[in-house]
Structures are given as structure tokens and as C-alpha cells.
């Protein structure tokens, strides 16, 4: 069977050559499964790979993945895994730390390649990270409730040709404020009793996925670095929209995030990208000051910063 080089490159990117996952995907691509058949006389192109990949991501069991999830959801290891999904910094890796050792030996985490004095934790490959993200998103926010009123006019957020991320976010902000009393009631918390940053990312992803599904749109999470950086790609009416999720830390980190988002938007071939900042609270003066679109001179990409308050 002829296979495009693009498929080989993408397969290695998603699995990082992990033998069990690579062989499993090889079997799915060449032999199929009970959910789809493989036409032996047609070569394997990227479109077919995407179909197989999405099926593997959402609908097929895999012993490696099931084992990784079974370890990641256990206490006290769950605390580390949830913390790894934060977007404001890396976690140092210490082999002599029992929890780090356990997660590393069971394939839940890997060590970031680095010549620095400090080694950092990362997820072993994008496919594992996506499966873990999906697992915790569904476990923590399995039910999203009512997204908008039945007769609400949504034209400013979505119409027959395009979507408006900022206006969707306004609705999500209102949704979070109105429903946090039950949405966050049993949310996992850190030692300081603050809700994990990842919980809000999981919740927003589930909200956005459900919202777009109502209009035959699709949302795909991406994790470019393995260290918690989260990007959401939205496909709607033949168009692609980019959304990057961050936690607001300070002005310097804000400026850095703006430039990084512009570069990422340029890589995707987009002329605009939305940058969502989760923050405990923000006053109206600061919102007016920081929620201003920024056009990057180097890439020409326009970055749209949007703030979402998370205070309980």
C-alpha cells in the first residue's frame, strides 16, 4: 500500500515513535477496524490518516493508553498530572521524587530534552496528552448544562458564514458566572484550596465543543510543546479559527504571550488569532486597557486578547 510521506511525518509527530502506539496506528491504517474499512487498492493519504486518528482519539481502546490513564487518575499522582496542564510554567523533574518516578516509569510523563541545569516534565507525545486531556475534561466537566437561552439571538456570535470568538467568550463568561455554583462544586483543588487552572481549560473546551457541535462546527485541542501549552482550533464553514489559552500572570508575560500568539497564528496561515486569558478578577479599567487588539508588525497577524474571570 502506498503511503504519503506526510502521513509518516504526522504519525511520528503524534506518537514520537513510541513502539506500541506506532504499531497500533500502523495496523489501523493498513487493516482498519470494526468502525472503518481500508481499501487495499488506494494509497494512504493525510485525509485518511485524519479519519483514523480521530477515531483512535475518541472511539477506540488501547492497552497502553488505558494503563496510562489508570495511573494518571490515581492519588497522589493526579495532582501532578493536573498541574502539568497549567499554562504559566514548567514543572521540574526529579527522578528521586517517588511520584515523578512512578509517572515516568509508567509512561505518563517524559523528560524534556534540555541542556539546562534543571530538567522538566512533559507528556510523552501529543496523542497521549490529548487522550489524558479528553479523559479529565469529560470526568471533571461531563455535563455542561444549558449553553444559551432557547430563543436567544446568537447572530453576533455565529451565523451562516463565520463565528465571532469575542462574542462567544462573552456568553461563556456569563455561563461560568451563572453556573459555577454547581460546575465547580466538586472540582479538584490544589493544596491551597484553589481550583486547578486546568479545570477552567477543561470546562471551556467542553463548553466550546458543545456550542460548536450545535452548528456542525468542530473544536480540536492541540499541545505543541508537551508542557501544558493549549491551543484550540475551530473548524466552521470551511474556515479555521485559532484560540490560545493562557493564565494571566503579569504585564511582562502578557506581552510575551501576545507575540507568541502572533507567531502561532502565522504558522497556521491565519490573519487573526484569539488569546484567552483566565484571571481571578479584572476591573473594567484594566479590561479596557488590555483587551485591545494588537497587530504584530513582523507577521501581520492580529491578536485579540480576551479576559475571563474565574473567582469563585
Short mmCIF file of C-alpha atoms in Angstrom, two decimals:
data_model
loop_
_atom_site.label_atom_id
_atom_site.label_comp_id
_atom_site.label_asym_id
_atom_site.label_seq_id
_atom_site.Cartn_x
_atom_site.Cartn_y
_atom_site.Cartn_z
CA UNK A 1 0.00 0.00 0.00
CA UNK A 2 1.38 3.37 -0.97
CA UNK A 3 1.62 5.83 1.92
CA UNK A 4 2.31 9.54 1.67
CA UNK A 5 5.37 10.94 3.45
CA UNK A 6 3.10 13.49 5.12
CA UNK A 7 1.32 10.62 6.89
CA UNK A 8 4.62 9.13 8.11
CA UNK A 9 5.77 12.51 9.42
CA UNK A 10 2.46 13.16 11.18
CA UNK A 11 2.40 9.67 12.71
CA UNK A 12 5.87 10.16 14.19
CA UNK A 13 4.94 13.61 15.48
CA UNK A 14 1.81 12.29 17.25
CA UNK A 15 3.46 9.20 18.80
CA UNK A 16 7.13 10.25 18.97
CA UNK A 17 7.91 6.75 17.68
CA UNK A 18 6.52 5.01 20.78
CA UNK A 19 6.54 1.37 19.58
CA UNK A 20 3.17 0.27 20.93
CA UNK A 21 1.28 3.29 19.59
CA UNK A 22 3.15 3.31 16.26
CA UNK A 23 2.37 -0.36 15.60
CA UNK A 24 -1.26 0.15 16.64
CA UNK A 25 -1.67 3.05 14.20
CA UNK A 26 0.10 1.04 11.51
CA UNK A 27 -2.46 -1.71 11.93
CA UNK A 28 -5.38 0.73 11.86
CA UNK A 29 -4.06 2.45 8.72
CA UNK A 30 -3.44 -0.77 6.78
CA UNK A 31 -6.01 -3.20 8.19
CA UNK A 32 -8.79 -0.98 9.52
CA UNK A 33 -11.09 -1.97 12.39
CA UNK A 34 -14.77 -2.58 13.11
CA UNK A 35 -15.52 1.15 12.65
CA UNK A 36 -13.98 1.60 9.19
CA UNK A 37 -12.56 -0.42 6.32
CA UNK A 38 -9.32 0.09 4.40
CA UNK A 39 -9.44 -0.05 0.59
CA UNK A 40 -6.30 -2.01 -0.29
CA UNK A 41 -6.00 -0.53 -3.78
CA UNK A 42 -5.88 3.10 -2.58
CA UNK A 43 -2.83 4.80 -1.10
CA UNK A 44 -2.92 6.16 2.45
CA UNK A 45 -3.09 9.95 2.37
CA UNK A 46 -3.37 12.57 5.09
CA UNK A 47 -7.15 12.82 4.77
CA UNK A 48 -7.50 9.12 5.59
CA UNK A 49 -4.98 9.47 8.42
CA UNK A 50 -7.07 12.26 9.97
CA UNK A 51 -10.12 9.99 9.92
CA UNK A 52 -8.21 7.12 11.52
CA UNK A 53 -6.55 9.44 14.04
CA UNK A 54 -9.83 10.98 15.21
CA UNK A 55 -11.35 7.52 15.56
CA UNK A 56 -8.37 6.36 17.62
CA UNK A 57 -8.54 9.51 19.73
CA UNK A 58 -12.23 9.29 20.56
CA UNK A 59 -13.60 5.82 20.00
CA UNK A 60 -11.01 3.04 20.25
CA UNK A 61 -9.48 1.32 23.30
CA UNK A 62 -5.73 0.87 23.52
CA UNK A 63 -3.98 -1.01 26.32
CA UNK A 64 -1.11 1.49 26.52
CA UNK A 65 -3.50 4.42 26.85
CA UNK A 66 -5.79 2.64 29.31
CA UNK A 67 -2.80 1.84 31.50
CA UNK A 68 -1.54 5.43 31.37
CA UNK A 69 -4.97 6.81 32.32
CA UNK A 70 -5.31 4.30 35.16
CA UNK A 71 -2.05 5.59 36.64
CA UNK A 72 -2.67 9.29 35.95
CA UNK A 73 -6.05 9.35 37.73
CA UNK A 74 -4.68 7.86 40.97
CA UNK A 75 -3.88 9.96 44.01
CA UNK A 76 -1.37 11.48 44.68
CA UNK A 77 -0.21 11.33 41.04
CA UNK A 78 -3.36 13.05 39.72
CA UNK A 79 -2.20 16.28 41.38
CA UNK A 80 0.97 16.34 39.27
CA UNK A 81 -0.82 15.49 36.02
CA UNK A 82 -3.43 18.24 36.50
CA UNK A 83 -0.70 20.71 37.40
CA UNK A 84 1.15 19.83 34.19
CA UNK A 85 -1.77 21.22 32.20
CA UNK A 86 -1.18 24.70 33.59
CA UNK A 87 0.00 27.22 31.02
CA UNK A 88 2.21 29.57 33.04
CA UNK A 89 5.31 27.46 33.60
CA UNK A 90 7.06 24.09 33.50
CA UNK A 91 7.39 21.58 36.34
CA UNK A 92 10.91 20.45 37.32
CA UNK A 93 11.54 16.70 37.13
CA UNK A 94 13.28 14.86 39.97
CA UNK A 95 13.84 11.14 39.49
CA UNK A 96 14.30 10.65 43.25
CA UNK A 97 10.81 12.07 43.83
CA UNK A 98 8.61 8.97 44.20
CA UNK A 99 5.60 10.50 42.38
CA UNK A 100 7.76 11.69 39.47
CA UNK A 101 9.45 8.28 39.31
CA UNK A 102 6.12 6.43 39.29
CA UNK A 103 4.65 8.56 36.48
CA UNK A 104 7.84 8.34 34.43
CA UNK A 105 8.17 4.56 34.78
CA UNK A 106 4.53 4.09 33.77
CA UNK A 107 4.72 6.24 30.64
CA UNK A 108 2.53 9.09 31.89
CA UNK A 109 5.33 11.65 31.68
CA UNK A 110 8.70 12.02 29.99
CA UNK A 111 11.70 14.32 30.46
CA UNK A 112 12.09 17.37 28.26
CA UNK A 113 15.27 17.43 26.18
CA UNK A 114 17.37 20.17 27.67
CA UNK A 115 20.96 21.22 28.33
CA UNK A 116 19.82 23.33 31.28
CA UNK A 117 20.73 22.51 34.86
CA UNK A 118 17.07 21.77 35.56
CA UNK A 119 15.16 19.02 33.75
CA UNK A 120 11.43 19.45 33.24
CA UNK A 121 8.46 17.14 32.94
CA UNK A 122 6.47 16.84 29.75
CA UNK A 123 3.86 14.49 28.35
CA UNK A 124 5.45 11.72 26.25
CA UNK A 125 3.70 12.60 22.97
CA UNK A 126 0.76 14.64 21.64
CA UNK A 127 -1.52 11.61 21.32
CA UNK A 128 -1.08 10.65 24.99
CA UNK A 129 -1.58 14.27 26.06
CA UNK A 130 -4.79 14.55 24.05
CA UNK A 131 -6.17 11.31 25.46
CA UNK A 132 -5.39 12.48 29.01
CA UNK A 133 -6.91 15.90 28.29
CA UNK A 134 -10.08 14.28 26.94
CA UNK A 135 -10.30 11.93 29.90
CA UNK A 136 -10.04 14.64 32.55
CA UNK A 137 -12.23 17.09 30.60
CA UNK A 138 -15.02 14.52 30.44
CA UNK A 139 -14.52 13.39 34.04
CA UNK A 140 -14.49 16.90 35.52
CA UNK A 141 -16.99 18.55 33.15
CA UNK A 142 -19.04 15.68 31.80
CA UNK A 143 -22.24 17.75 31.80
CA UNK A 144 -22.20 21.35 30.62
CA UNK A 145 -25.86 22.21 31.08
CA UNK A 146 -27.67 24.96 29.17
CA UNK A 147 -25.28 26.97 26.99
CA UNK A 148 -27.70 29.73 25.97
CA UNK A 149 -31.39 30.54 26.10
CA UNK A 150 -33.61 28.67 23.59
CA UNK A 151 -34.78 31.84 21.83
CA UNK A 152 -31.60 33.85 22.28
CA UNK A 153 -30.35 35.73 19.22
CA UNK A 154 -26.87 34.30 18.52
CA UNK A 155 -26.16 36.16 15.27
CA UNK A 156 -23.44 38.27 16.87
CA UNK A 157 -21.60 35.07 17.87
CA UNK A 158 -22.26 32.72 14.98
CA UNK A 159 -24.06 32.95 11.65
CA UNK A 160 -24.22 31.06 8.37
CA UNK A 161 -20.69 32.05 7.31
CA UNK A 162 -18.50 32.82 10.34
CA UNK A 163 -18.06 32.95 14.09
CA UNK A 164 -17.09 35.77 16.43
CA UNK A 165 -14.79 34.44 19.18
CA UNK A 166 -15.07 37.53 21.40
CA UNK A 167 -18.87 37.34 21.49
CA UNK A 168 -18.79 33.60 22.12
CA UNK A 169 -16.45 34.32 25.05
CA UNK A 170 -18.88 36.89 26.45
CA UNK A 171 -21.50 34.17 26.55
CA UNK A 172 -19.07 31.71 28.11
CA UNK A 173 -18.16 34.26 30.79
CA UNK A 174 -21.84 34.74 31.61
CA UNK A 175 -22.35 30.96 31.55
CA UNK A 176 -19.45 30.45 34.00
CA UNK A 177 -20.72 33.14 36.39
CA UNK A 178 -24.29 31.78 36.36
CA UNK A 179 -23.34 28.11 36.78
CA UNK A 180 -20.11 27.98 38.79
CA UNK A 181 -22.07 27.05 41.95
CA UNK A 182 -22.61 23.56 40.50
CA UNK A 183 -19.98 23.43 37.73
CA UNK A 184 -17.13 23.88 40.21
CA UNK A 185 -18.75 22.29 43.27
CA UNK A 186 -16.66 19.10 43.12
CA UNK A 187 -13.74 20.44 41.08
CA UNK A 188 -10.30 19.19 42.21
CA UNK A 189 -8.30 21.71 44.21
CA UNK A 190 -4.67 22.37 44.94
CA UNK A 191 -3.15 22.29 48.42
CA UNK A 192 -4.05 25.98 48.84
CA UNK A 193 -7.71 25.07 48.05
CA UNK A 194 -7.64 26.99 44.77
CA UNK A 195 -9.17 25.18 41.81
CA UNK A 196 -6.59 23.85 39.35
CA UNK A 197 -6.09 26.12 36.35
CA UNK A 198 -6.66 23.12 34.08
CA UNK A 199 -10.26 22.79 35.34
CA UNK A 200 -11.21 26.04 33.61
CA UNK A 201 -9.47 24.93 30.41
CA UNK A 202 -11.34 21.62 30.50
CA UNK A 203 -14.62 23.39 31.15
CA UNK A 204 -14.14 25.95 28.38
CA UNK A 205 -13.18 23.22 25.92
CA UNK A 206 -16.31 21.22 26.76
CA UNK A 207 -18.47 24.36 26.50
CA UNK A 208 -16.96 25.42 23.17
CA UNK A 209 -17.16 21.89 21.73
CA UNK A 210 -20.83 21.62 22.69
CA UNK A 211 -21.57 25.11 21.38
CA UNK A 212 -19.94 24.46 18.00
CA UNK A 213 -21.47 20.99 17.71
CA UNK A 214 -24.91 22.62 17.74
CA UNK A 215 -23.93 24.32 14.47
CA UNK A 216 -21.95 21.47 12.85
CA UNK A 217 -18.63 23.02 13.82
CA UNK A 218 -15.71 21.18 15.41
CA UNK A 219 -13.07 22.01 18.02
CA UNK A 220 -9.65 20.33 18.18
CA UNK A 221 -7.21 20.75 21.10
CA UNK A 222 -3.51 20.99 20.23
CA UNK A 223 -0.49 20.78 22.54
CA UNK A 224 2.62 21.98 20.67
CA UNK A 225 5.17 21.67 23.49
CA UNK A 226 4.09 18.84 25.78
CA UNK A 227 4.30 21.20 28.77
CA UNK A 228 0.74 22.45 29.10
CA UNK A 229 0.50 24.95 26.23
CA UNK A 230 -3.06 24.60 24.92
CA UNK A 231 -4.37 25.79 21.57
CA UNK A 232 -7.85 25.17 20.24
CA UNK A 233 -8.53 25.01 16.52
CA UNK A 234 -12.11 25.63 15.43
CA UNK A 235 -13.35 24.46 12.04
CA UNK A 236 -16.54 26.08 10.79
CA UNK A 237 -17.93 26.56 7.28
CA UNK A 238 -14.56 25.83 5.67
CA UNK A 239 -12.69 28.33 7.87
CA UNK A 240 -10.14 27.74 10.64
CA UNK A 241 -10.03 29.83 13.80
CA UNK A 242 -7.20 29.75 16.34
CA UNK A 243 -7.69 30.16 20.09
CA UNK A 244 -4.79 30.08 22.56
CA UNK A 245 -5.45 29.61 26.29
CA UNK A 246 -3.31 31.27 28.96
CA UNK A 247 -3.45 32.23 32.62
CA UNK A 248 -2.73 35.90 33.25
CA UNK A 249 0.40 36.29 35.37
CA UNK A 250 1.76 39.81 34.85
CA UNK A 251 2.27 42.52 32.22
CA UNK A 252 5.58 41.06 31.00
CA UNK A 253 4.08 37.59 30.49
CA UNK A 254 1.09 39.23 28.77
CA UNK A 255 3.37 40.95 26.23
CA UNK A 256 5.29 37.72 25.60
CA UNK A 257 2.05 35.79 25.10
CA UNK A 258 0.85 38.35 22.53
CA UNK A 259 4.00 37.89 20.40
CA UNK A 260 3.89 34.10 20.73
CA UNK A 261 0.23 34.01 19.71
CA UNK A 262 1.00 36.11 16.62
CA UNK A 263 3.76 33.69 15.59
CA UNK A 264 1.49 30.71 16.14
CA UNK A 265 -1.27 32.34 14.08
CA UNK A 266 1.27 32.95 11.31
CA UNK A 267 2.29 29.26 11.39
CA UNK A 268 -1.37 28.32 10.92
CA UNK A 269 -1.71 30.73 8.00
CA UNK A 270 -4.24 32.87 9.89
CA UNK A 271 -4.51 36.64 9.81
CA UNK A 272 -6.16 36.71 13.26
CA UNK A 273 -5.92 34.65 16.46
CA UNK A 274 -7.75 34.92 19.79
CA UNK A 275 -5.75 34.82 23.04
CA UNK A 276 -7.86 33.89 26.06
CA UNK A 277 -6.51 34.89 29.49
CA UNK A 278 -8.03 33.27 32.58
CA UNK A 279 -7.65 35.52 35.62
CA UNK A 280 -9.21 35.52 39.09
CA UNK A 281 -10.57 39.04 38.66
CA UNK A 282 -10.16 42.08 36.44
CA UNK A 283 -11.60 45.57 36.82
CA UNK A 284 -13.24 47.39 33.93
CA UNK A 285 -10.38 49.88 33.56
CA UNK A 286 -7.85 47.07 33.15
CA UNK A 287 -10.16 45.21 30.80
CA UNK A 288 -10.41 48.26 28.53
CA UNK A 289 -6.63 48.69 28.65
CA UNK A 290 -5.62 45.07 27.99
CA UNK A 291 -8.47 43.85 25.80
CA UNK A 292 -7.18 45.80 22.81
CA UNK A 293 -6.35 44.05 19.54
CA UNK A 294 -2.65 44.00 18.69
CA UNK A 295 -1.30 43.75 15.15
CA UNK A 296 2.14 42.18 15.02
CA UNK A 297 4.37 44.07 12.58
CA UNK A 298 6.61 41.08 11.88
CA UNK A 299 3.88 38.58 10.96
CA UNK A 300 0.93 40.85 10.17
CA UNK A 301 -1.25 38.70 12.43
CA UNK A 302 -3.84 40.45 14.58
CA UNK A 303 -4.06 39.13 18.16
CA UNK A 304 -7.37 39.52 20.00
CA UNK A 305 -6.85 39.34 23.81
CA UNK A 306 -9.90 38.32 25.86
CA UNK A 307 -10.09 38.01 29.67
CA UNK A 308 -12.27 35.54 31.59
CA UNK A 309 -12.73 35.91 35.35
CA UNK A 310 -12.54 32.73 37.43
CA UNK A 311 -13.02 34.00 41.00
CA UNK A 312 -15.45 31.80 42.94
#
